Short mmCIF file of C-alpha atoms in Angstrom, two decimals:
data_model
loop_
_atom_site.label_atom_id
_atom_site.label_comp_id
_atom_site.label_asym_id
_atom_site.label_seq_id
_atom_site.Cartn_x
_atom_site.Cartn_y
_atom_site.Cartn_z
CA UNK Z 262 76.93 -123.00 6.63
CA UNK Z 263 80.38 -121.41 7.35
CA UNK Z 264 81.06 -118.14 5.29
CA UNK Z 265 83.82 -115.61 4.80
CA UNK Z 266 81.36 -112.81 5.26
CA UNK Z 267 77.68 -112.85 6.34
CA UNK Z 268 74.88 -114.59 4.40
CA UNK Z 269 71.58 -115.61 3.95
CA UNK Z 270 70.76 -119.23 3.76
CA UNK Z 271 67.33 -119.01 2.33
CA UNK Z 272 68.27 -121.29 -0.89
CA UNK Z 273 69.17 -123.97 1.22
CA UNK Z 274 67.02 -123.45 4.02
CA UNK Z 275 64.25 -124.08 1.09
CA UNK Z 276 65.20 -127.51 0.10
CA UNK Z 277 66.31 -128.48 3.86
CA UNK Z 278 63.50 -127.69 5.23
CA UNK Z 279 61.27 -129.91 2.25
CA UNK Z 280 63.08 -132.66 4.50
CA UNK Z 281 61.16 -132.17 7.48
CA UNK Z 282 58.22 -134.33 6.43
CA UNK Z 283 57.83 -133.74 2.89
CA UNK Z 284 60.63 -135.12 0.59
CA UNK Z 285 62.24 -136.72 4.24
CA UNK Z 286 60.86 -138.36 7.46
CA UNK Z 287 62.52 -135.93 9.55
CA UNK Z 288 59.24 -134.03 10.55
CA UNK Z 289 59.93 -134.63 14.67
CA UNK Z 290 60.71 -130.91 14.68
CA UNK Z 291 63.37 -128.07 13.07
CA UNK Z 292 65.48 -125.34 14.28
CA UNK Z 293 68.15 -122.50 13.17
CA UNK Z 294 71.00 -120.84 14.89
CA UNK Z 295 72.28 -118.12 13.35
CA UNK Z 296 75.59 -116.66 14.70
CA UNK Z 297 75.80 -112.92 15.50
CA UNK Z 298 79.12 -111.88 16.77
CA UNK Z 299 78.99 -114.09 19.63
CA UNK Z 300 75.48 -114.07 19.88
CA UNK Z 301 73.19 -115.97 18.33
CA UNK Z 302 69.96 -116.12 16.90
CA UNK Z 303 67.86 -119.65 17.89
CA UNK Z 304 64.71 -120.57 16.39
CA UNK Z 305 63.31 -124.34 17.35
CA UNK Z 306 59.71 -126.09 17.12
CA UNK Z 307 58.59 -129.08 17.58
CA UNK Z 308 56.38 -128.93 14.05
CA UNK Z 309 56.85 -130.52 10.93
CA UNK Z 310 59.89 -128.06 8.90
CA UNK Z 311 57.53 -128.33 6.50
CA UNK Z 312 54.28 -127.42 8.20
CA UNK Z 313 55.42 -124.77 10.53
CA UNK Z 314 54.85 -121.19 10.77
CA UNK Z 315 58.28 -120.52 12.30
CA UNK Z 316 59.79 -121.95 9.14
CA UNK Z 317 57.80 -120.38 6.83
CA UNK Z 318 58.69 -116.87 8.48
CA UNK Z 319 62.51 -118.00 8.05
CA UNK Z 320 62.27 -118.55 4.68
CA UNK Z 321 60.76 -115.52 4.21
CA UNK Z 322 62.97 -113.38 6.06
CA UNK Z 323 66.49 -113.39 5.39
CA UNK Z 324 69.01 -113.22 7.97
CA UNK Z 325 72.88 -112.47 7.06
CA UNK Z 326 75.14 -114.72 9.31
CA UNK Z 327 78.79 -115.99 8.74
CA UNK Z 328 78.05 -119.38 10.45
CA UNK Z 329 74.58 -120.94 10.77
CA UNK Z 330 73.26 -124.40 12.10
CA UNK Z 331 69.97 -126.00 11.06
CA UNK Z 332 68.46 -129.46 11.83
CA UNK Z 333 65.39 -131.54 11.17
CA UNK Z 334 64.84 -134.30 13.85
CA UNK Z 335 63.89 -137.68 13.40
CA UNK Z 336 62.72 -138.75 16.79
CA UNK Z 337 64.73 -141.91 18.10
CA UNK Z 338 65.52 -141.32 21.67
CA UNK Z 339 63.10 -138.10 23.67
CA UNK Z 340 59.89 -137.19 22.90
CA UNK Z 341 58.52 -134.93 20.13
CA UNK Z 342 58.83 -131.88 22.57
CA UNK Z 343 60.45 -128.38 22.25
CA UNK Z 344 63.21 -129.10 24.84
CA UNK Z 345 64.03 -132.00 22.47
CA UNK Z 346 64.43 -129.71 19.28
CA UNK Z 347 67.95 -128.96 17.79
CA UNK Z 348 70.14 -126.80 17.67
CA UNK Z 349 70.99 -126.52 21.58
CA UNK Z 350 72.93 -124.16 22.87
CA UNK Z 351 74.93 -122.87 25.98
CA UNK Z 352 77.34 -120.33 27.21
CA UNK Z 353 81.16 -121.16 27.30
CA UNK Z 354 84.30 -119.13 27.89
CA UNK Z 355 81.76 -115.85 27.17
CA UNK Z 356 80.65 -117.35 23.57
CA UNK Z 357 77.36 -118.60 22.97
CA UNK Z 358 78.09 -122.43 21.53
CA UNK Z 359 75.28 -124.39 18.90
CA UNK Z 360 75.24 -127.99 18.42
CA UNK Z 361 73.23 -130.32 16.03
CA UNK Z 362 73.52 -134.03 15.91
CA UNK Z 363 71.80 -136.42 12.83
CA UNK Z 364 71.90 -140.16 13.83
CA UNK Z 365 71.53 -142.07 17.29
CA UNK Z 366 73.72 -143.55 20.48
CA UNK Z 367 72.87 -146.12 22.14
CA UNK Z 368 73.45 -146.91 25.45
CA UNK Z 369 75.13 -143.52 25.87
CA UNK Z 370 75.28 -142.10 29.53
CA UNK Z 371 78.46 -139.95 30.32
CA UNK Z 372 79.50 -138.87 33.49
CA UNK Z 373 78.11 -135.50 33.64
CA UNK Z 374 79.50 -133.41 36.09
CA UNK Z 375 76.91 -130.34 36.33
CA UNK Z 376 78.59 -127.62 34.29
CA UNK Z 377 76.60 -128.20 31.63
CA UNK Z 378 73.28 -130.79 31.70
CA UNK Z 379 70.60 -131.84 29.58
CA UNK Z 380 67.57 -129.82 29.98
CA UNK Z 381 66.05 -132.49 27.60
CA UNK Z 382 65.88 -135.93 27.24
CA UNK Z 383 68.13 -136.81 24.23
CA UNK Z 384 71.01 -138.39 23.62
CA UNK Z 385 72.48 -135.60 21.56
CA UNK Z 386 72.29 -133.58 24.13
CA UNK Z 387 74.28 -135.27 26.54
CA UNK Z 388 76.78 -135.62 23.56
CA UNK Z 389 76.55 -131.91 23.60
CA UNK Z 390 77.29 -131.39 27.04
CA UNK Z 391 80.10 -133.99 27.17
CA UNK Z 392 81.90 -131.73 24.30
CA UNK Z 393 81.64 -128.61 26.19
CA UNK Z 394 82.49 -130.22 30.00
CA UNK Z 395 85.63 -131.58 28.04
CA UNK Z 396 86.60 -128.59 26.53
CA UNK Z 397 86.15 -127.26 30.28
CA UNK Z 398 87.64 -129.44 31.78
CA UNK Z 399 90.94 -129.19 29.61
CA UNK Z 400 91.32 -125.54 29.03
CA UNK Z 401 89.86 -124.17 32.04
CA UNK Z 402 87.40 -121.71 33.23
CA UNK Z 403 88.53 -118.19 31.05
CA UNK Z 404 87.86 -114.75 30.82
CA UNK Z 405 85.34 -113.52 27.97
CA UNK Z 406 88.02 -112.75 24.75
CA UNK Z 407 90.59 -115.65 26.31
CA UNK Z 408 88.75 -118.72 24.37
CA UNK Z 409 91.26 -121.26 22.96
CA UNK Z 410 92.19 -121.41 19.19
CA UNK Z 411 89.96 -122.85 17.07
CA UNK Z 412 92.61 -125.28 16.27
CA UNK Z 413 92.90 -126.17 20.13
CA UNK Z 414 89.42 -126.44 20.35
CA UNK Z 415 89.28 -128.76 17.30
CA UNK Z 416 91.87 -131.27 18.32
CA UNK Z 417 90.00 -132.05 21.76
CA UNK Z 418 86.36 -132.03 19.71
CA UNK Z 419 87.73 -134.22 17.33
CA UNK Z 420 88.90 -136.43 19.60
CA UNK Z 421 85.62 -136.58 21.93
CA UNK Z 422 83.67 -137.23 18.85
CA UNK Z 423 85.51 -140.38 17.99
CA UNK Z 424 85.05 -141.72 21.57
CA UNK Z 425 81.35 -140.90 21.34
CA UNK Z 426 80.64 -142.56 18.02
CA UNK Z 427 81.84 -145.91 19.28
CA UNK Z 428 77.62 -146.11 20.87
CA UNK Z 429 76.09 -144.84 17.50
CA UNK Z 430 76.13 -143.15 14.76
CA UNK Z 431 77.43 -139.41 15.43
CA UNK Z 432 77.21 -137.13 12.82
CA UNK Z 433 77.68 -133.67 14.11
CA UNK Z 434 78.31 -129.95 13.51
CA UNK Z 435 79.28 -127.92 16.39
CA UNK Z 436 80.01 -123.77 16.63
CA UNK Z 437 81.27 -121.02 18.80
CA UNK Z 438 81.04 -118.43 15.75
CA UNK Z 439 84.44 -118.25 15.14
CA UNK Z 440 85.00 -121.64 13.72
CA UNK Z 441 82.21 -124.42 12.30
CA UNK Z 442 83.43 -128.04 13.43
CA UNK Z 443 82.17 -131.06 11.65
CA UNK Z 444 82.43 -134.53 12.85
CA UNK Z 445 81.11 -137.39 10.36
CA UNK Z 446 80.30 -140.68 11.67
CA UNK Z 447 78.93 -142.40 8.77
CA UNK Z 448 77.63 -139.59 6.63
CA UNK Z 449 78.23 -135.76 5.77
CA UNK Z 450 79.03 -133.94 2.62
CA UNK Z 451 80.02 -130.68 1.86
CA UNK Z 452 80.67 -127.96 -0.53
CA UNK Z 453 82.65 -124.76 -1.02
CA UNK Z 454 81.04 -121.92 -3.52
CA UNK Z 455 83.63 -119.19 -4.55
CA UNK Z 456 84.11 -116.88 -7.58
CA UNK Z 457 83.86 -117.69 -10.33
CA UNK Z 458 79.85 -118.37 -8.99
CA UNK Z 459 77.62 -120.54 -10.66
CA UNK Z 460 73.82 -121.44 -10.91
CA UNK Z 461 72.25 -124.23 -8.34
CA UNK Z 462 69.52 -126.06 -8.47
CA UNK Z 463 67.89 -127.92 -5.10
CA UNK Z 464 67.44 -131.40 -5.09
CA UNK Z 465 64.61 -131.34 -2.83
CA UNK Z 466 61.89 -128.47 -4.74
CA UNK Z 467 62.71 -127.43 -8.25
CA UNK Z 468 64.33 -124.01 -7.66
CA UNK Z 469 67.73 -122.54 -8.97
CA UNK Z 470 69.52 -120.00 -7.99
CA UNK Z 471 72.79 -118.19 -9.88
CA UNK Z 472 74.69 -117.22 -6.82
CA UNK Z 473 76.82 -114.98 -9.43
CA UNK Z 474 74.21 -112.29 -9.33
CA UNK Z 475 73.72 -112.71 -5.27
CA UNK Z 476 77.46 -112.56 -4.13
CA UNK Z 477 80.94 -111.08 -5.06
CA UNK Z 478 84.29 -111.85 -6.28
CA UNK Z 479 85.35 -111.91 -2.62
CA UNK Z 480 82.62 -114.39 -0.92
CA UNK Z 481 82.96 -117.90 0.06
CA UNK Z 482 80.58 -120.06 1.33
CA UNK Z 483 80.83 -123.88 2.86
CA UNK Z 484 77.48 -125.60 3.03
CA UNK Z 485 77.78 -129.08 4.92
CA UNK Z 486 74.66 -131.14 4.38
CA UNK Z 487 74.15 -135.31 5.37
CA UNK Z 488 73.46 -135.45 1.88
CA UNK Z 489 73.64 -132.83 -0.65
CA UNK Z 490 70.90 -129.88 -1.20
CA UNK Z 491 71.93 -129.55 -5.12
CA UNK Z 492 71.78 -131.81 -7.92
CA UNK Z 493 74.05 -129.96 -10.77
CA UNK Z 494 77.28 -129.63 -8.51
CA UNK Z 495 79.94 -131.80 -7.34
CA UNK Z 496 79.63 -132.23 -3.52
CA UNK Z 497 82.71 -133.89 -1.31
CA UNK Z 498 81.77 -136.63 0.92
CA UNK Z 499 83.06 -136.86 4.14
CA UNK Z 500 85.08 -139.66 5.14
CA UNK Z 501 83.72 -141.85 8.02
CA UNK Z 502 84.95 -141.42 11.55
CA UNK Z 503 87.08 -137.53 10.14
CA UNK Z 504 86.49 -134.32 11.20
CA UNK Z 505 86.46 -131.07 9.74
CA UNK Z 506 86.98 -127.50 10.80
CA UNK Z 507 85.61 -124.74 8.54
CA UNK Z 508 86.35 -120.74 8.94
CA UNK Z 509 85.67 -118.05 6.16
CA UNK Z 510 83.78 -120.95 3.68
CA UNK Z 511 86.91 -123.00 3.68
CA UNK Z 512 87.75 -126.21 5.24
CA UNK Z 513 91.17 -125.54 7.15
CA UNK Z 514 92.42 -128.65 8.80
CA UNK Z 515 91.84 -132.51 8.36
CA UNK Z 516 93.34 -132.51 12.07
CA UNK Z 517 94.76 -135.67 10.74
CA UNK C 992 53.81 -112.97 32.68
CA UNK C 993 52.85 -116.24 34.86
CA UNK C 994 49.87 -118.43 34.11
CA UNK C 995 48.30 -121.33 36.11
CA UNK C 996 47.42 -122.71 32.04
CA UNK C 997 49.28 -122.00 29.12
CA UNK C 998 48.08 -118.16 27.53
CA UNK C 999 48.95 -116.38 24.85
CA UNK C 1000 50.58 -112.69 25.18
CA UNK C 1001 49.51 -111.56 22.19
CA UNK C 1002 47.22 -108.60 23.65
CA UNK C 1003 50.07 -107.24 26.26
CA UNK C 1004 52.56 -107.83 23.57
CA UNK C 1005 50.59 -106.03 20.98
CA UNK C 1006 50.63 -102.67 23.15
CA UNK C 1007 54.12 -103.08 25.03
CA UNK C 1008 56.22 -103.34 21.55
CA UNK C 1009 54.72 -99.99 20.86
CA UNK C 1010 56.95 -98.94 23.22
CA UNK C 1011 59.65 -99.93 21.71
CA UNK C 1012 60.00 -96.82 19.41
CA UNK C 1013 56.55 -95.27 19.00
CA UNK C 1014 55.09 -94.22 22.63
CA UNK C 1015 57.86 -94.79 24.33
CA UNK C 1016 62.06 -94.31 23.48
CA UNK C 1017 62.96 -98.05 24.05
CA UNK C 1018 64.16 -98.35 20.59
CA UNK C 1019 67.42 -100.39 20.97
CA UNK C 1020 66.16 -103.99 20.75
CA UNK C 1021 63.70 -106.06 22.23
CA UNK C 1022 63.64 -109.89 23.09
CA UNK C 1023 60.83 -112.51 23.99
CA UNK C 1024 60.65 -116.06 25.77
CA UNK C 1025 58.47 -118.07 25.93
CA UNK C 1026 58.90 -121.68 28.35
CA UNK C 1027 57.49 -124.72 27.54
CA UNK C 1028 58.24 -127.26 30.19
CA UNK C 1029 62.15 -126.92 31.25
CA UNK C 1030 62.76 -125.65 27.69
CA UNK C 1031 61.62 -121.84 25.56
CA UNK C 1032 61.54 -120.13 22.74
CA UNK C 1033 63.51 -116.96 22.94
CA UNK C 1034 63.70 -114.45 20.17
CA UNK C 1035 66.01 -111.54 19.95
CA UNK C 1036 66.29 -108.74 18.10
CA UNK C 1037 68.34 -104.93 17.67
CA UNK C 1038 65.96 -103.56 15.79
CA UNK C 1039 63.33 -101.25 17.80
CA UNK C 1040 60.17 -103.69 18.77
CA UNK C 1041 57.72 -101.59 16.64
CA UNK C 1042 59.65 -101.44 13.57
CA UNK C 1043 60.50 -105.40 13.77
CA UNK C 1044 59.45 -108.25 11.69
CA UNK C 1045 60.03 -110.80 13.91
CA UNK C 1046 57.90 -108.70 16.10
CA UNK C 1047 55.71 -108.62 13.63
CA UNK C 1048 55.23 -112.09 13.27
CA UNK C 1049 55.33 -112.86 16.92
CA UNK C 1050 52.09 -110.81 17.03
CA UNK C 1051 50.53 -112.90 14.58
CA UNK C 1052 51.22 -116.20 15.89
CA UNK C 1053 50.12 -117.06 19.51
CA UNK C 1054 52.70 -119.16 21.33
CA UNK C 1055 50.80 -120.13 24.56
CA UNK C 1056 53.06 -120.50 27.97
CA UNK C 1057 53.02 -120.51 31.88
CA UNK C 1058 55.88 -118.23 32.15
CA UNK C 1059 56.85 -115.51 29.60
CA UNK C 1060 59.70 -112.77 30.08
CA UNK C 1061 59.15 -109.82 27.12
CA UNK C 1062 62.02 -106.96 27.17
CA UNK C 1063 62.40 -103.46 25.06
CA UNK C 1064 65.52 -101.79 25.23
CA UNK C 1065 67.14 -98.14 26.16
CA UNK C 1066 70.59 -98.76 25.67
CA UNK C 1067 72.59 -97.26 28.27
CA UNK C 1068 76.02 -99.45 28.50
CA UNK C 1069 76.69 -101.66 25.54
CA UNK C 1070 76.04 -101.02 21.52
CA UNK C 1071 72.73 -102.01 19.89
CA UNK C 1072 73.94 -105.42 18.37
CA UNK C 1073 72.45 -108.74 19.34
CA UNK C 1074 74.63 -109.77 21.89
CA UNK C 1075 72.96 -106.72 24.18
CA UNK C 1076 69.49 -107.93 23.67
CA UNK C 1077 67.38 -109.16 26.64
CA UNK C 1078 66.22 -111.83 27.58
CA UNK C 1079 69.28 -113.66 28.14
CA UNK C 1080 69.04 -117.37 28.58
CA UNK C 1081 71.30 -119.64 30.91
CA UNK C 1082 71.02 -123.46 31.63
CA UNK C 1083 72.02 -124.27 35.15
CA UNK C 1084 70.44 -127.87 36.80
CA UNK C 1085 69.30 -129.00 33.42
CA UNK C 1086 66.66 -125.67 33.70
CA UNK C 1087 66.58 -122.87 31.36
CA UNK C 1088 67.17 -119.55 33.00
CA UNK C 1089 65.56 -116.39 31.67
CA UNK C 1090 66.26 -112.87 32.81
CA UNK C 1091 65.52 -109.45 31.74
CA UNK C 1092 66.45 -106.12 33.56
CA UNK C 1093 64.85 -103.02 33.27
CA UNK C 1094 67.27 -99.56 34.56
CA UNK C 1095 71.24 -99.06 34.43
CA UNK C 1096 74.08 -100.03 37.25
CA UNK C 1097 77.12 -97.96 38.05
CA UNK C 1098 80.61 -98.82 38.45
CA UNK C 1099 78.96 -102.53 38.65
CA UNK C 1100 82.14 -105.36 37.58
CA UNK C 1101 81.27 -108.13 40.07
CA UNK C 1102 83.55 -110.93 40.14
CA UNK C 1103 82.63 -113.62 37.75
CA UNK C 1104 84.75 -117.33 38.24
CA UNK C 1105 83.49 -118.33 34.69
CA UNK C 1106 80.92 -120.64 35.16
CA UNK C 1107 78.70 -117.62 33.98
CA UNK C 1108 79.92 -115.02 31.94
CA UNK C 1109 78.20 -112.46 29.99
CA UNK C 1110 78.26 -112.86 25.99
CA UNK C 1111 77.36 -109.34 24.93
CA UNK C 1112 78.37 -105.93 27.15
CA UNK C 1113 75.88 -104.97 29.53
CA UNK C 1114 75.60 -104.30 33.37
CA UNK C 1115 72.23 -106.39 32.79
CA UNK C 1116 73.61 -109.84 31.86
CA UNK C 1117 76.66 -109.15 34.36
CA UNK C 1118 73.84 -109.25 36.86
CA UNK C 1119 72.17 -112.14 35.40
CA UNK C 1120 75.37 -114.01 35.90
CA UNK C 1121 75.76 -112.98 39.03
CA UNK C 1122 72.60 -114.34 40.26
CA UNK C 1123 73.22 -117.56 38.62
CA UNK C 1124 76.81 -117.77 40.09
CA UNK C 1125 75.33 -117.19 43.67
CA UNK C 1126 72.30 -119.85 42.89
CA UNK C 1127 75.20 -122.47 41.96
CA UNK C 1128 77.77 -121.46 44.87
CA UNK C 1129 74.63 -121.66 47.11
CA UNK C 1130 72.60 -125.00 46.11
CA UNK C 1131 75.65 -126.99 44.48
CA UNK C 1132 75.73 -128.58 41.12
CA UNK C 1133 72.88 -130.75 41.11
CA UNK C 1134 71.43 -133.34 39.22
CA UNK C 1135 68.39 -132.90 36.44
CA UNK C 1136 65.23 -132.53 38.25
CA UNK C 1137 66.74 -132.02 41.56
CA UNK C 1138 67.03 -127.88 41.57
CA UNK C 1139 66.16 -126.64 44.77
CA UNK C 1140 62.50 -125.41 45.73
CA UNK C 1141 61.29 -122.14 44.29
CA UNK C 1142 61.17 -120.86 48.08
CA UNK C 1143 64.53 -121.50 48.59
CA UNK C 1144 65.97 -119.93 45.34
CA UNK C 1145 63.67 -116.64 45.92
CA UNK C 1146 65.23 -116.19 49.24
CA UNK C 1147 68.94 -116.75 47.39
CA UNK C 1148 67.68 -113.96 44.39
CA UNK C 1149 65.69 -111.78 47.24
CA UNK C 1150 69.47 -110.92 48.76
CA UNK C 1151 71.60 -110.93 45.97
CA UNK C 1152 68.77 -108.30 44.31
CA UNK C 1153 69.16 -106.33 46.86
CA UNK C 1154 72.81 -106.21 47.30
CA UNK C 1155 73.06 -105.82 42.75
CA UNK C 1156 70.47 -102.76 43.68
CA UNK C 1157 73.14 -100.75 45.27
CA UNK C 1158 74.57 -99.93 42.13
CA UNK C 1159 71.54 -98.03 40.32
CA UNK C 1160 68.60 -99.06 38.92
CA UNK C 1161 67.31 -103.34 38.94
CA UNK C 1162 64.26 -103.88 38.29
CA UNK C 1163 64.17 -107.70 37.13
CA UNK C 1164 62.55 -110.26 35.70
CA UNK C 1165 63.87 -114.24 36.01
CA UNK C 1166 62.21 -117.62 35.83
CA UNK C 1167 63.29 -121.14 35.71
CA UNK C 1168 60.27 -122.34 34.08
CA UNK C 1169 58.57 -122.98 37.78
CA UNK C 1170 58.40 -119.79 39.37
CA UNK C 1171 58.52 -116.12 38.05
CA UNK C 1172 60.53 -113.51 40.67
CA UNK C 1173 60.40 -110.20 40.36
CA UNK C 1174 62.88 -107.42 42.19
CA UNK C 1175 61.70 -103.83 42.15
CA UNK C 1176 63.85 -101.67 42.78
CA UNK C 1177 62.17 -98.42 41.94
CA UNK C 1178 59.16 -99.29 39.91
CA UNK C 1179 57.06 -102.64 38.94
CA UNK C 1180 53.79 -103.10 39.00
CA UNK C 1181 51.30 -106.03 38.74
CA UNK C 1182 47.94 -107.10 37.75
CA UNK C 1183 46.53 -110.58 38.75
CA UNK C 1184 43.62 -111.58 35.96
CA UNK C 1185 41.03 -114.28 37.21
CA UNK C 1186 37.46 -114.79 36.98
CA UNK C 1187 35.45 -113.36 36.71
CA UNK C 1188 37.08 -111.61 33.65
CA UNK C 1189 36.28 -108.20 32.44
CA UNK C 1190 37.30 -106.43 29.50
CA UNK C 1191 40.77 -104.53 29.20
CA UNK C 1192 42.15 -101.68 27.25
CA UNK C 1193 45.48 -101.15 26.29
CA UNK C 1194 47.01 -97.45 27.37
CA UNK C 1195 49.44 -97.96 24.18
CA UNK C 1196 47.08 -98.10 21.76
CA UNK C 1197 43.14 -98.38 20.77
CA UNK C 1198 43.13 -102.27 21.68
CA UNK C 1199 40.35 -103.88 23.76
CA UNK C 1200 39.81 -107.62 24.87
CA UNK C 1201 37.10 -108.91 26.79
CA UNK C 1202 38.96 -111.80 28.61
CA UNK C 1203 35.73 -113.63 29.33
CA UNK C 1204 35.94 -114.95 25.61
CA UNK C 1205 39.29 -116.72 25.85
CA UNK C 1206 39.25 -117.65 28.94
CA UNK C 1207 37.98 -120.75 31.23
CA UNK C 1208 36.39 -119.91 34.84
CA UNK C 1209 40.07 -121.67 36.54
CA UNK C 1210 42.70 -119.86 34.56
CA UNK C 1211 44.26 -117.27 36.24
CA UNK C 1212 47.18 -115.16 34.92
CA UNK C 1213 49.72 -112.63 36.25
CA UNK C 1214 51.31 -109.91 34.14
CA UNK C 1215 54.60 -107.92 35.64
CA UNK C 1216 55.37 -104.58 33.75
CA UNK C 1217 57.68 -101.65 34.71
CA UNK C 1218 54.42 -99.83 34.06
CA UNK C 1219 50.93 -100.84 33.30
CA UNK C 1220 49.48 -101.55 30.64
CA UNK C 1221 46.13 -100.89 30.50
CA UNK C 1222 44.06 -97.89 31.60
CA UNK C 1223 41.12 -99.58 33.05
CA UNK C 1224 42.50 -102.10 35.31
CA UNK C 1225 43.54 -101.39 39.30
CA UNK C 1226 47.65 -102.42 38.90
CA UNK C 1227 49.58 -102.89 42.55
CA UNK C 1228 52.87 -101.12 42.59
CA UNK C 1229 55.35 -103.10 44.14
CA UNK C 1230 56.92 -101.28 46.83
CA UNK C 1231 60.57 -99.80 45.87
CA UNK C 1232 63.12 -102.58 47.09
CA UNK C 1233 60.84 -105.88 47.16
CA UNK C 1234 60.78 -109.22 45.79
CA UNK C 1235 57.97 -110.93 44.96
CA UNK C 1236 57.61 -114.67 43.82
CA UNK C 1237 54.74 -115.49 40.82
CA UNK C 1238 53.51 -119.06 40.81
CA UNK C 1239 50.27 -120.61 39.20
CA UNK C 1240 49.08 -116.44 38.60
CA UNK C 1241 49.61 -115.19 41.48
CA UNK C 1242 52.13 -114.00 44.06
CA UNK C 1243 53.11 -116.16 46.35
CA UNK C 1244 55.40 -114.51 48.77
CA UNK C 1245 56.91 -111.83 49.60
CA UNK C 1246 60.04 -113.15 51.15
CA UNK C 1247 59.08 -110.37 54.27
#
């Protein structure tokens, strides 16, 4: 979720999480980052979405953030372990940076310098430090408040992506908080809510929700999903092997 | 704390967040992590530890670990926002890094090169960076599962403790995952738990455990606070300036 101001995510966190070993097979574990500044909040487990206490807090509990990344994992490569759990995170150019991956790579083993390692044992990971090494490697270390643009930062991340789905499928979402950047490999669809609001209803649990009485003429909100959360709206699909860059709930640049 | 089997915190937990706004004035935040193998669940939060839900909920919900670093904070240089929230988490040789730092530096602006750099404001993750910057200058980038020996890092922290000291107040708190160390520089203090167990009572509140219920005759388990914790326990102060190393529940070394 990318927003224009901060909010919660509980609607969708509902019918996501139904996906973690209920309506899905992704039950191999769950997490949440919520961007704070450039902070963020991480939750991860290794449970079921749908059979964990962690979750079940989170959907309880709202928490206001204007970019947030969420994942249930299907095991294919690492064990069903915490250090295996998306999102991951790390520390670059004084910004805290959250990655989640959906599909898998095979034969996948970049040249990792030591900047940034695994500390577990999937592929994404490594995907995820390959990202951030490049992004290193090209723009240099920098002093906290001297980051790149997000639109420098996108080019080279869109760029990386494409190399890194030729060994799978690599459908991603990565974030420093100022920018959410989207990378579909076969599969990812989003959607931008804006004034005037309308009602939603999940696909996944029957709840609706009438954002009108929840937001204001001012808010905009992306949500980008592998498949869509809502039955009664009209979703965009990605196209295979693009890449997206969202800031305040909008997408910005095809980076054609 | 630092366990030679994974242990819940709930009983320390349940009387140190009640220093976080009710018996004591460490109101500005409070953060817990907990490892599990090279990975850990760390939750932050700026609201005061008593008055929190996620502290709430963490109290409800054991989360059993070897190594757990709990912080309340008194802010002294930075807002109360997230990004000032201890612990603060680090990945260098495919480990995660905890630290937490208990007392304020002066005038402290060490010189970063950026493979470390502080998200939020404080003196405390300035130090934290520090450390980790020294660790990596020191040992090299290294490959996953090839970090140095705890010995060898201890000695590395021991000094540059010591030499971050100068500035005010560090008393600190860091673990990979494999070793706890602990530099006092005015006031820690320790208990060592192993059997036989007695009974315990918390000096923050009407709480009493009798650890002979939960526990087996071979755990043993170390808990580090700036003061203690309970009122019927013998606690060893560290002495002002040391460094002490916790592995499997116990210190290990004083690095003389």
């Amino acid at each position: 979720m990318n927003c224009n101001t901060p909010t919660d995510i509980q609607f969708s966190f509902e019918g996501f999480t139904k996906r973690g070993g209920l309506t899905d097979e992704h039950a191999d574990g769950w997490g949440i980052a919520f961007f704070e500044g450039p902070a963020a909040r991480c939750f991860i487990d290794h449970r079921p979405a749908s059979d964990s206490q962690i979750a079940e807090f989170i959907r309880q509990y709202p928490i206001r953030s204007c970019n947030v990344i969420s994942h249930i994992r299907k095991a294919t490569i690492g064990e069903v372990k915490l250090q295996n759990c998306h999102p991951f995170t790390r520390e670059l150019w004084g910004q805290t940076w959250v990655f989640a991956h959906n599909g898998d790579l095979k034969n996948f083993t970049p040249s990792l310098t030591g900047d940034f390692l695994p500390i577990g044992d999937t592929d994404s990971e490594q995907a995820f430090c390959l990202l951030l090494q490049t992004l290193k490697q090209t723009f240099g270390t920098r002093p906290k408040g001297q980051a790149p643009k997000p639109q420098e930062i996108g080019q080279i991340l869109k760029k990386i992506s494409g190399e890194i789905a030729a060994y799978g499928t690599f459908n991603m979402l990565i974030s420093n908080g100022e920018a959410l950047f989207a990378y579909c490999s076969t599969k990812l669809e989003y959607i931008v809510r804006q004034h005037p609001f309308k009602t939603a209803h999940l696909v996944d649990c029957d709840l609706q929700v009438d954002f009108g009485q929840v937001t204001t003429q001012n808010d905009r909100v992306a949500v980008i999903a592998t498949t869509a959360l809502t039955d009664d709206e009209v979703w965009t699909a990605f196209q295979p092997q693009s890449f997206l860059m969202f800031q305040d709930g909008q997408p910005v640049s095809e980076f054609a």
